[in-house]
């Protein structure tokens, strides 16, 4: 390939879980959903269940996102070319983003950071669209300060957004956790702002478009902290409803209250009589020339745990007397920690508010939902939960009279740092591990319509390990036979897992089962159907094929399993479509076949050789004895070697492609190369060939050249060095890449052309950025030399927003010909798993 050939990069997949905080998710009038994934703002499309992009810019965890306009104001946002998004983080910074959808080509841009940041973390953002180009919004923080802003959007693409802080209200000494803004009835330009926090009172402020918000009253009734508030919109055509708006509130007291704010008259003409009835009717306040009264309309009791969110259904278009009118439905969505979402509406005859729909289940999953949201058309509802997961239901009923809410596919991923990632033997799926204590399998699932690359949508396929400790490392066992992997967590044991029959059968439906997949005729030897979780979440016990036919009869959804005291009985099944969260959490586990004891500290790194004979492991270490690398024989799972060389934690291990050498890099700034041989009677012999102090700081990663005995090392000293083993004895440095912008935390080498001895090295940094470098190796009698040139620097919108923890090229069966399409996966501290395609 030519020196400066253009490499095309394509984003194939992003897997990420949602930050586990309230107010984190927002469904926009654009039809897209935003959420925080660690320090990134992630955007997903509910139609395809794919995460489209992540927005880099925050330096701290993203607490809340809010679309302008949100689904509530979708009726004001027909045919908009540009949508805006606000995101707030735990450092108090709020950023405004712009999504331009001109010519069906979505482009994101960082517009501005709000000039006045909160001193503590931002807890929530609410907005009111005054018109298509003007909005007011309020932001609250955990120190009790509420800022009110005015924003005007440009009508021309050459102009910029104007943001003005109207007022800063010191509302409380404690955190404010929920806000809602509304225009007062018959009083254009005057707004009500309700907020609640860590006491049982709802505070109401009134002000004008220019600011000047003053406290007018407090609403008492709840008996615990206020969790969510939402005003209805003033759209209804009847005279009574034109003079009133509703406020719905929810609390940790498990109760939802609906308040009615009514215009009772002019300031001069209306007088209040002091009677018992007036006390029941509720407080009165004045704004401008009008007097308003607030009374309790209804109290809704039905949830069995804290109610984290309540939201009015967005306006719908109704035909009244032949005219199309936007109309505010009397319909409220609530989401609770009891793992249910409910829709409440008043009965037609009596007007009594009742729960008409309940989705989710009072569940064995200890904790439930942090928030619930309507789609702009009111036909879908989305919850986000304690496990960083999304749950989406759509009303698929064709008649207006009945409702039929069915679960839909959603994106999923880890909700904590992803520490390691590996490909299956022939690259048909990915396996990732995380500090969220899970191991997850991601794979593309071909649509039935066609097998074109365009149809490739990735989903989480299984959750083989759900553990009680943070997981640090994983390795696929190579070679023939069933799919197996080893994983190491914050414990001293290496655990071995083997694919159950339910997974092997599911893999046949993904359309990705390559030739190296476990063939169907051999699957008959697999007697294990799935696995059950143990009560402590540490060991996973096999469910045998012929032990009981009862779980087989059940659907993968597992009806009738709900008991509160015990972990549910798993019902593993062959999946014909991507699984939903409840199936993933309980029914896709792999049985644990062995535990490998030997290390004295928590596991840190694992690798398997390419023939599938050996696994090497290392643990956290402060001394030479703890820093031993253990070799385990696959099959017998006996320890067959303890390799001593390093004095501190070995951070990464890798076997050379011919399996004769093992490379290790360590915190002690050295790398070691061991020769691994087998004697005639099958015993493993190992010898330290070389130990070199290679970098000035900790070495994070290493990777072998597929075409020879050269390798790359990367370090906190911001460098990547290329080394060569000369005559199987001496090691020399042949190249150092130019210094990078931050610590280099991951490196991966793949081959491009065996004749040319050319390859590509992917470099991942602590800043989250990824670069590709072309490397050419030349071997002469004088020795080995290497040249390198920068092939591609991925743009920040495609990269991670925090440290890259591991990079891995998809395995290539035969390296002979010139590789034109290569696939790379990466994982990082931003909770994301990413897959890229590169066209050379």
XYZ file of N, CA and C in Angstrom, residues 114-331:
654
model
N -21.947 26.682 29.437
C -22.655 27.804 30.057
C -21.678 28.629 30.893
N -21.780 29.978 30.784
C -20.768 30.835 31.409
C -20.722 30.717 32.936
N -21.889 30.530 33.558
C -21.912 30.476 35.022
C -22.136 29.023 35.423
N -21.111 28.395 35.978
C -21.292 26.987 36.333
C -21.699 26.884 37.802
N -22.362 25.804 38.122
C -22.729 25.548 39.515
C -21.484 25.169 40.305
N -21.501 25.484 41.606
C -20.337 25.145 42.436
C -20.329 23.672 42.825
N -21.506 23.054 42.802
C -21.601 21.612 43.088
C -22.236 20.936 41.871
N -22.393 19.611 41.958
C -22.904 18.853 40.819
C -24.301 19.275 40.379
N -24.540 19.250 39.069
C -25.865 19.567 38.519
C -26.767 18.346 38.752
N -27.958 18.576 39.323
C -28.854 17.450 39.623
C -29.982 17.314 38.608
N -30.466 18.441 38.065
C -31.519 18.320 37.050
C -31.624 19.592 36.210
N -32.194 19.425 35.031
C -32.417 20.542 34.096
C -33.848 20.410 33.587
N -34.585 21.522 33.542
C -35.923 21.504 32.950
C -36.038 22.691 32.010
N -36.905 22.607 31.021
C -37.001 23.686 30.035
C -38.441 23.913 29.620
N -38.716 25.134 29.145
C -40.025 25.479 28.589
C -39.770 26.168 27.255
N -40.302 25.589 26.167
C -40.123 26.188 24.844
C -41.165 27.289 24.662
N -40.703 28.533 24.646
C -41.626 29.650 24.441
C -42.051 29.696 22.980
N -41.069 29.466 22.091
C -41.365 29.358 20.661
C -40.314 28.416 20.069
N -40.343 28.267 18.731
C -39.374 27.339 18.128
C -37.937 27.800 18.322
N -37.750 29.103 18.492
C -36.377 29.615 18.588
C -36.044 30.191 19.962
N -37.019 30.162 20.892
C -36.766 30.724 22.226
C -37.173 29.734 23.306
N -36.354 29.659 24.338
C -36.685 28.767 25.447
C -36.173 29.354 26.746
N -36.849 28.959 27.826
C -36.323 29.232 29.162
C -35.951 27.889 29.753
N -34.848 27.839 30.485
C -34.578 26.594 31.200
C -33.977 26.891 32.561
N -34.132 25.950 33.464
C -33.620 26.097 34.821
C -32.745 24.897 35.138
N -31.675 25.153 35.878
C -30.789 24.058 36.296
C -30.623 24.132 37.811
N -30.562 22.970 38.449
C -30.421 22.925 39.906
C -29.177 22.144 40.264
N -28.659 22.427 41.454
C -27.455 21.709 41.864
C -27.609 21.203 43.293
N -26.635 20.392 43.701
C -26.755 19.738 45.004
C -26.444 20.679 46.167
N -26.095 21.951 45.890
C -25.943 22.903 47.008
C -27.182 23.794 47.158
N -28.294 23.421 46.473
C -29.550 24.148 46.658
C -29.701 25.397 45.815
N -28.810 25.620 44.846
C -28.899 26.801 43.975
C -29.627 26.420 42.685
N -30.579 27.291 42.264
C -31.277 27.095 40.992
C -30.958 28.284 40.092
N -30.439 28.015 38.902
C -30.175 29.076 37.928
C -31.240 29.031 36.837
N -31.768 30.215 36.488
C -32.770 30.303 35.420
C -32.119 30.985 34.215
N -32.306 30.395 33.033
C -31.614 30.850 31.824
C -32.608 31.155 30.711
N -32.181 32.046 29.840
C -32.931 32.296 28.610
C -32.011 31.913 27.454
N -32.523 31.149 26.501
C -31.692 30.771 25.352
C -32.472 31.050 24.073
N -31.799 31.665 23.106
C -32.440 31.864 21.802
C -31.579 31.193 20.742
N -32.251 30.403 19.888
C -31.553 29.638 18.863
C -31.524 30.436 17.571
N -30.462 30.283 16.788
C -30.362 31.055 15.547
C -31.353 30.552 14.500
N -31.882 31.491 13.725
C -32.748 31.068 12.618
C -31.892 30.792 11.385
N -30.698 31.391 11.329
C -29.774 31.132 10.217
C -28.580 30.330 10.735
N -28.021 29.504 9.855
C -26.921 28.639 10.302
C -25.648 29.435 10.609
N -25.565 30.668 10.084
C -24.356 31.468 10.323
C -24.364 32.095 11.715
N -25.557 32.183 12.342
C -25.638 32.839 13.655
C -25.337 31.833 14.765
N -25.071 32.378 15.968
C -24.786 31.515 17.123
C -25.916 31.589 18.142
N -25.966 30.623 19.016
C -26.953 30.620 20.104
C -26.598 31.711 21.108
N -27.645 32.307 21.683
C -27.423 33.302 22.744
C -28.003 32.752 24.037
N -27.162 32.690 25.073
C -27.610 32.170 26.370
C -27.372 33.240 27.422
N -28.395 33.502 28.222
C -28.312 34.562 29.234
C -28.811 34.011 30.563
N -28.036 34.229 31.621
C -28.497 33.794 32.945
C -29.403 34.878 33.517
N -30.697 34.540 33.692
C -31.664 35.538 34.172
C -31.572 35.721 35.677
N -31.357 34.630 36.368
C -31.406 34.726 37.830
C -30.758 33.503 38.459
N -30.189 33.720 39.641
C -29.662 32.615 40.433
C -30.378 32.646 41.775
N -31.112 31.572 42.072
C -31.924 31.534 43.294
C -31.259 30.595 44.299
N -30.959 31.115 45.479
C -30.473 30.233 46.550
C -31.705 29.693 47.257
N -32.179 28.557 46.783
C -33.493 28.081 47.191
C -33.448 27.359 48.526
N -32.342 26.706 48.800
C -32.326 25.825 49.961
C -30.866 25.572 50.317
N -30.653 25.150 51.555
C -29.281 24.778 51.922
C -28.982 23.351 51.466
N -30.061 22.576 51.230
C -29.888 21.187 50.810
C -30.083 21.081 49.293
N -29.797 19.897 48.761
C -29.866 19.688 47.312
C -31.289 19.849 46.785
N -31.395 20.441 45.594
C -32.660 20.451 44.842
C -32.535 19.328 43.806
N -33.500 18.399 43.780
C -33.336 17.246 42.887
C -34.340 17.229 41.736
N -35.346 18.106 41.766
C -36.294 18.118 40.648
C -36.855 19.515 40.436
N -37.136 19.834 39.161
C -37.620 21.165 38.756
C -38.694 21.003 37.694
N -39.620 21.967 37.633
C -40.511 22.035 36.475
C -40.918 23.484 36.239
N -40.970 23.854 34.968
C -41.323 25.230 34.560
C -42.636 25.214 33.793
N -43.482 26.242 34.003
C -44.719 26.344 33.217
C -45.122 27.802 33.089
N -45.882 28.095 32.021
C -46.446 29.433 31.849
C -47.764 29.484 32.614
N -48.008 30.563 33.321
C -49.236 30.664 34.122
C -50.455 30.884 33.219
N -51.622 30.325 33.591
C -52.826 30.477 32.764
C -53.218 31.946 32.570
N -53.578 32.296 31.355
C -54.078 33.636 30.971
C -53.083 34.748 31.297
N -51.804 34.382 31.440
C -50.839 35.368 31.925
C -49.533 35.240 31.134
N -49.581 35.520 29.807
C -48.397 35.273 28.981
C -47.169 36.027 29.506
N -46.017 35.361 29.459
C -44.797 36.019 29.916
C -44.527 35.853 31.386
N -45.491 35.239 32.113
C -45.247 34.972 33.543
C -45.161 33.473 33.767
N -44.161 33.060 34.526
C -43.862 31.639 34.662
C -43.885 31.184 36.114
N -44.263 29.935 36.289
C -44.186 29.294 37.600
C -43.035 28.302 37.556
N -42.240 28.272 38.614
C -41.135 27.326 38.727
C -41.325 26.541 40.021
N -41.519 25.231 39.880
C -41.691 24.386 41.075
C -40.423 23.583 41.277
N -39.973 23.484 42.528
C -38.855 22.574 42.776
C -38.998 21.865 44.107
N -38.331 20.739 44.192
C -38.391 19.921 45.393
C -37.045 19.285 45.634
N -36.862 18.866 46.868
C -35.553 18.291 47.194
C -35.625 17.440 48.435
N -34.639 17.615 49.298
C -34.460 16.709 50.412
C -35.293 17.109 51.630
N -36.525 17.562 51.386
C -37.516 17.683 52.456
C -38.872 17.362 51.825
N -39.960 17.514 52.589
C -41.245 17.043 52.052
C -42.117 18.165 51.503
N -41.524 19.346 51.240
C -42.306 20.478 50.727
C -41.942 20.773 49.277
N -42.975 21.124 48.480
C -42.738 21.585 47.105
C -42.734 23.108 47.151
N -41.690 23.722 46.656
C -41.593 25.197 46.696
C -41.987 25.739 45.331
N -42.806 26.790 45.352
C -43.280 27.387 44.103
C -42.791 28.829 44.018
N -42.120 29.154 42.922
C -41.656 30.520 42.659
C -42.354 31.022 41.403
N -42.583 32.343 41.337
C -43.145 32.932 40.118
C -42.228 34.042 39.634
N -42.187 34.227 38.326
C -41.333 35.275 37.779
C -41.730 35.596 36.357
N -40.978 36.514 35.757
C -41.279 36.931 34.387
C -40.243 36.349 33.433
N -40.454 36.636 32.159
C -39.532 36.157 31.136
C -38.138 36.736 31.362
N -38.069 37.860 32.051
C -36.772 38.516 32.275
C -36.117 38.065 33.584
N -36.811 37.182 34.327
C -36.234 36.750 35.602
C -37.095 37.223 36.763
N -36.456 37.727 37.822
C -37.153 38.247 39.012
C -38.115 37.211 39.596
N -37.598 36.021 39.900
C -38.440 34.978 40.496
C -38.506 35.171 42.006
N -39.753 35.128 42.526
C -39.928 35.258 43.982
C -40.738 34.071 44.493
N -40.501 33.745 45.755
C -41.205 32.612 46.361
C -42.650 33.011 46.620
N -43.622 32.197 46.189
C -45.032 32.543 46.402
C -45.731 31.597 47.374
N -45.360 30.313 47.409
C -45.987 29.423 48.385
C -45.253 28.092 48.453
N -45.630 27.309 49.458
C -45.107 25.945 49.587
C -46.281 24.981 49.610
N -46.104 23.828 48.975
C -47.168 22.823 48.960
C -46.772 21.687 49.886
N -47.644 21.437 50.871
C -47.341 20.391 51.843
C -48.322 19.248 51.661
N -47.855 18.031 51.884
C -48.711 16.865 51.724
C -47.893 15.592 51.705
N -46.774 15.644 50.987
C -45.891 14.480 50.990
C -45.239 14.326 52.361
N -44.852 13.092 52.687
C -44.246 12.851 54.005
C -42.782 12.440 53.895
N -42.211 12.525 52.694
C -40.796 12.187 52.511
C -40.239 13.069 51.393
N -38.958 12.884 51.063
C -38.312 13.719 50.052
C -39.077 13.718 48.732
N -39.091 14.886 48.094
C -39.734 15.031 46.781
C -38.755 14.531 45.719
N -39.218 13.695 44.813
C -38.333 13.104 43.813
C -38.572 13.627 42.404
N -39.819 13.984 42.056
C -40.085 14.391 40.676
C -41.286 15.325 40.615
N -41.224 16.300 39.706
C -42.310 17.266 39.490
C -42.487 17.473 37.989
N -43.732 17.651 37.556
C -43.954 17.963 36.134
C -45.263 18.720 35.969
N -45.180 19.911 35.336
C -46.385 20.685 35.012
C -46.994 20.182 33.706
N -48.334 20.213 33.633
C -48.986 19.927 32.349
C -48.930 21.193 31.491
N -49.285 21.048 30.224
C -49.254 22.208 29.320
C -50.649 22.807 29.179
N -50.675 24.118 28.897
C -51.929 24.859 28.742
C -52.388 24.750 27.296
N -53.098 23.684 26.957
C -53.460 23.535 25.545
C -54.934 23.254 25.345
N -55.619 22.853 26.408
C -56.986 22.378 26.221
C -57.921 23.530 25.894
N -58.949 23.205 25.161
C -59.762 24.267 24.574
C -60.936 24.687 25.455
N -61.321 23.839 26.426
C -62.487 24.219 27.240
C -62.106 25.387 28.147
N -63.118 26.141 28.523
C -62.845 27.356 29.305
C -62.240 27.034 30.660
N -62.744 25.940 31.267
C -62.238 25.578 32.592
C -60.753 25.224 32.520
N -60.392 24.430 31.507
C -58.998 23.997 31.436
C -58.081 25.117 30.948
N -58.633 26.128 30.282
C -57.799 27.254 29.848
C -57.374 28.098 31.043
N -58.089 27.961 32.170
C -57.762 28.743 33.360
C -56.957 27.954 34.393
N -56.548 26.741 34.039
C -55.838 25.945 35.042
C -54.754 25.087 34.406
N -53.726 24.803 35.195
C -52.734 23.793 34.802
C -52.579 22.838 35.978
N -52.031 21.665 35.694
C -51.854 20.672 36.752
C -50.367 20.478 37.017
N -50.057 20.154 38.251
C -48.691 19.794 38.635
C -48.750 18.406 39.258
N -47.923 17.491 38.760
C -47.883 16.156 39.371
C -46.558 16.030 40.122
N -46.629 15.439 41.318
C -45.426 15.301 42.139
C -45.325 13.873 42.652
N -44.087 13.391 42.812
C -43.895 12.062 43.402
C -42.813 12.150 44.463
N -42.823 11.156 45.341
C -41.980 11.265 46.522
C -41.489 9.897 46.961
N -40.531 9.914 47.886
C -40.068 8.674 48.493
C -41.108 8.086 49.442
N -42.229 8.812 49.658
C -43.294 8.230 50.484
C -44.182 7.274 49.674
N -43.765 6.976 48.393
C -44.426 6.020 47.486
C -45.737 6.549 46.909
N -46.039 7.822 47.180
C -47.326 8.407 46.768
C -47.100 9.437 45.660
N -48.072 9.496 44.734
C -48.081 10.522 43.680
C -49.238 11.466 43.982
N -48.977 12.773 43.924
C -50.050 13.745 44.169
C -50.229 14.624 42.935
N -51.491 14.900 42.601
C -51.783 15.805 41.487
C -52.367 17.079 42.083
N -51.754 18.216 41.739
C -52.192 19.522 42.244
C -52.772 20.305 41.073
N -53.819 21.088 41.370
C -54.433 21.907 40.312
C -54.180 23.374 40.635
N -53.587 24.081 39.675
C -53.317 25.511 39.839
C -54.368 26.258 39.012
N -55.288 26.977 39.681
C -56.445 27.585 39.002
C -56.389 29.106 39.125
N -56.717 29.772 38.012
C -56.879 31.228 38.022
C -58.233 31.526 38.659
N -58.239 32.216 39.830
C -59.520 32.449 40.512
C -60.048 33.873 40.310
N -59.248 34.771 39.757
C -59.785 36.112 39.486
C -58.706 37.175 39.480
N -59.173 38.460 39.245
C -58.237 39.582 39.312
C -57.869 39.837 40.769
N -56.772 40.569 40.922
C -56.308 40.833 42.283
C -57.351 41.609 43.077
N -57.985 42.564 42.437
C -58.941 43.404 43.173
C -60.290 42.737 43.405
N -60.737 41.922 42.440
C -62.124 41.454 42.484
C -62.318 40.228 43.362
N -61.232 39.460 43.635
C -61.421 38.187 44.359
C -60.916 38.315 45.773
N -61.801 37.935 46.712
C -61.370 37.951 48.119
C -61.570 36.575 48.701
N -60.708 36.231 49.588
C -60.783 34.890 50.178
C -61.525 34.952 51.496
N -62.469 34.029 51.662
C -63.139 33.933 52.960
C -62.383 32.926 53.816
N -62.165 33.301 55.066
C -61.422 32.412 55.960
C -62.410 31.402 56.553
N -62.429 30.217 55.957
C -63.309 29.156 56.466
C -62.497 27.868 56.487
N -63.106 26.829 57.056
C -62.450 25.523 57.059
C -62.258 25.037 55.616
N -63.249 25.310 54.778
C -63.175 24.880 53.375
C -61.970 25.529 52.683
N -61.704 26.805 52.985
C -60.592 27.487 52.318
C -59.253 26.881 52.732
N -59.209 26.356 53.957
C -57.979 25.704 54.404
C -57.736 24.427 53.590
N -58.822 23.709 53.317
C -58.715 22.460 52.551
C -58.355 22.777 51.099
N -58.907 23.903 50.589
C -58.704 24.230 49.170
C -57.247 24.520 48.823
N -56.483 24.997 49.781
C -55.060 25.182 49.511
C -54.648 26.632 49.367
N -53.338 26.862 49.218
C -52.797 28.226 49.255
C -53.186 29.068 48.036
N -53.138 30.375 48.262
C -53.467 31.357 47.215
C -52.246 32.259 47.019
N -51.971 32.636 45.760
C -50.869 33.579 45.533
C -51.227 34.502 44.370
N -50.483 35.611 44.296
C -50.719 36.628 43.263
C -49.518 36.665 42.333
N -49.804 36.724 41.016
C -48.725 36.956 40.057
C -49.241 37.954 39.038
N -48.565 39.095 38.938
C -49.042 40.151 38.034
C -50.369 40.675 38.537
N -51.388 40.656 37.682
C -52.696 41.203 38.080
C -53.680 40.092 38.435
N -53.213 38.838 38.477
C -54.129 37.717 38.714
C -53.838 36.999 40.028
N -54.908 36.405 40.558
C -54.787 35.585 41.764
C -54.989 34.118 41.376
N -54.141 33.252 41.944
C -54.222 31.812 41.663
C -54.370 31.032 42.961
N -55.043 29.892 42.850
C -55.176 29.010 44.007
C -54.708 27.613 43.619
N -54.028 26.941 44.559
C -53.558 25.579 44.299
C -54.251 24.622 45.254
N -54.840 23.571 44.697
C -55.506 22.587 45.550
C -55.105 21.183 45.109
N -55.294 20.223 46.005
C -54.979 18.837 45.665
C -56.108 18.276 44.807
N -55.773 17.796 43.636
C -56.763 17.222 42.726
C -56.952 15.736 43.019
N -55.824 15.038 43.276
C -55.922 13.600 43.500
C -54.659 13.094 44.168
N -54.788 11.976 44.862
C -53.643 11.285 45.459
C -53.625 9.868 44.889
N -52.519 9.500 44.264
C -52.438 8.197 43.581
C -51.548 7.254 44.391
N -52.133 6.148 44.831
C -51.389 5.167 45.624
C -51.399 3.842 44.871
N -50.224 3.271 44.645
C -50.168 2.016 43.895
C -48.774 1.431 43.886
N -47.765 2.293 43.933
C -46.385 1.801 43.938
C -46.000 1.302 45.329
N -45.069 0.356 45.352
C -44.656 -0.230 46.625
C -43.262 0.208 47.042
N -42.680 1.172 46.325
C -41.368 1.694 46.702
C -41.296 3.148 46.240
N -40.152 3.792 46.489
C -39.983 5.192 46.110
C -40.389 5.407 44.654
N -41.121 6.490 44.409
C -41.501 6.838 43.031
C -40.512 7.890 42.536
N -39.635 7.466 41.625
C -38.532 8.338 41.203
C -38.919 9.329 40.130
N -39.932 9.023 39.320
C -40.266 10.005 38.282
C -41.737 9.955 37.909
N -42.267 11.127 37.579
C -43.622 11.261 37.030
C -43.540 12.206 35.835
N -44.335 11.916 34.799
C -44.247 12.736 33.589
C -45.594 12.724 32.871
N -46.087 13.920 32.508
C -47.324 14.022 31.718
C -47.074 13.515 30.309
N -48.081 12.882 29.742
C -47.973 12.444 28.338
C -47.852 13.674 27.445
N -46.961 13.638 26.445
C -46.827 14.795 25.543
C -48.137 15.051 24.787
N -48.361 16.303 24.357
C -49.602 16.657 23.661
C -49.825 15.812 22.411
N -51.093 15.542 22.137
C -51.457 14.811 20.919
C -52.360 15.705 20.079
N -52.475 15.390 18.796
C -53.335 16.191 17.912
C -54.716 15.545 17.882
N -55.742 16.329 18.220
C -57.120 15.841 18.176
C -57.912 16.652 17.169
N -58.900 16.008 16.600
C -59.769 16.728 15.667
C -61.037 17.147 16.417
N -61.234 18.468 16.579
C -62.429 18.979 17.260
C -63.158 19.886 16.281
N -64.408 19.500 15.973
C -65.225 20.239 15.002
C -64.474 20.441 13.677
N -63.788 19.395 13.264
C -63.092 19.471 11.971
C -61.760 20.193 12.025
N -61.400 20.755 13.207
C -60.114 21.456 13.325
C -59.115 20.575 14.065
N -57.859 20.626 13.597
C -56.810 19.869 14.288
C -56.236 20.732 15.409
N -56.345 20.240 16.631
C -55.922 21.030 17.797
C -54.976 20.187 18.657
N -53.887 20.802 19.125
C -53.006 20.122 20.083
C -53.700 20.061 21.431
N -53.645 18.880 22.014
C -54.451 18.675 23.210
C -53.606 17.939 24.242
N -53.622 18.408 25.496
C -52.856 17.768 26.578
C -53.659 16.591 27.143
N -53.197 15.339 26.917
C -53.947 14.201 27.473
C -53.815 14.161 28.997
N -54.888 13.747 29.652
C -54.820 13.549 31.098
C -54.274 12.140 31.334
N -52.958 12.058 31.273
C -52.310 10.750 31.346
C -50.918 10.958 31.921
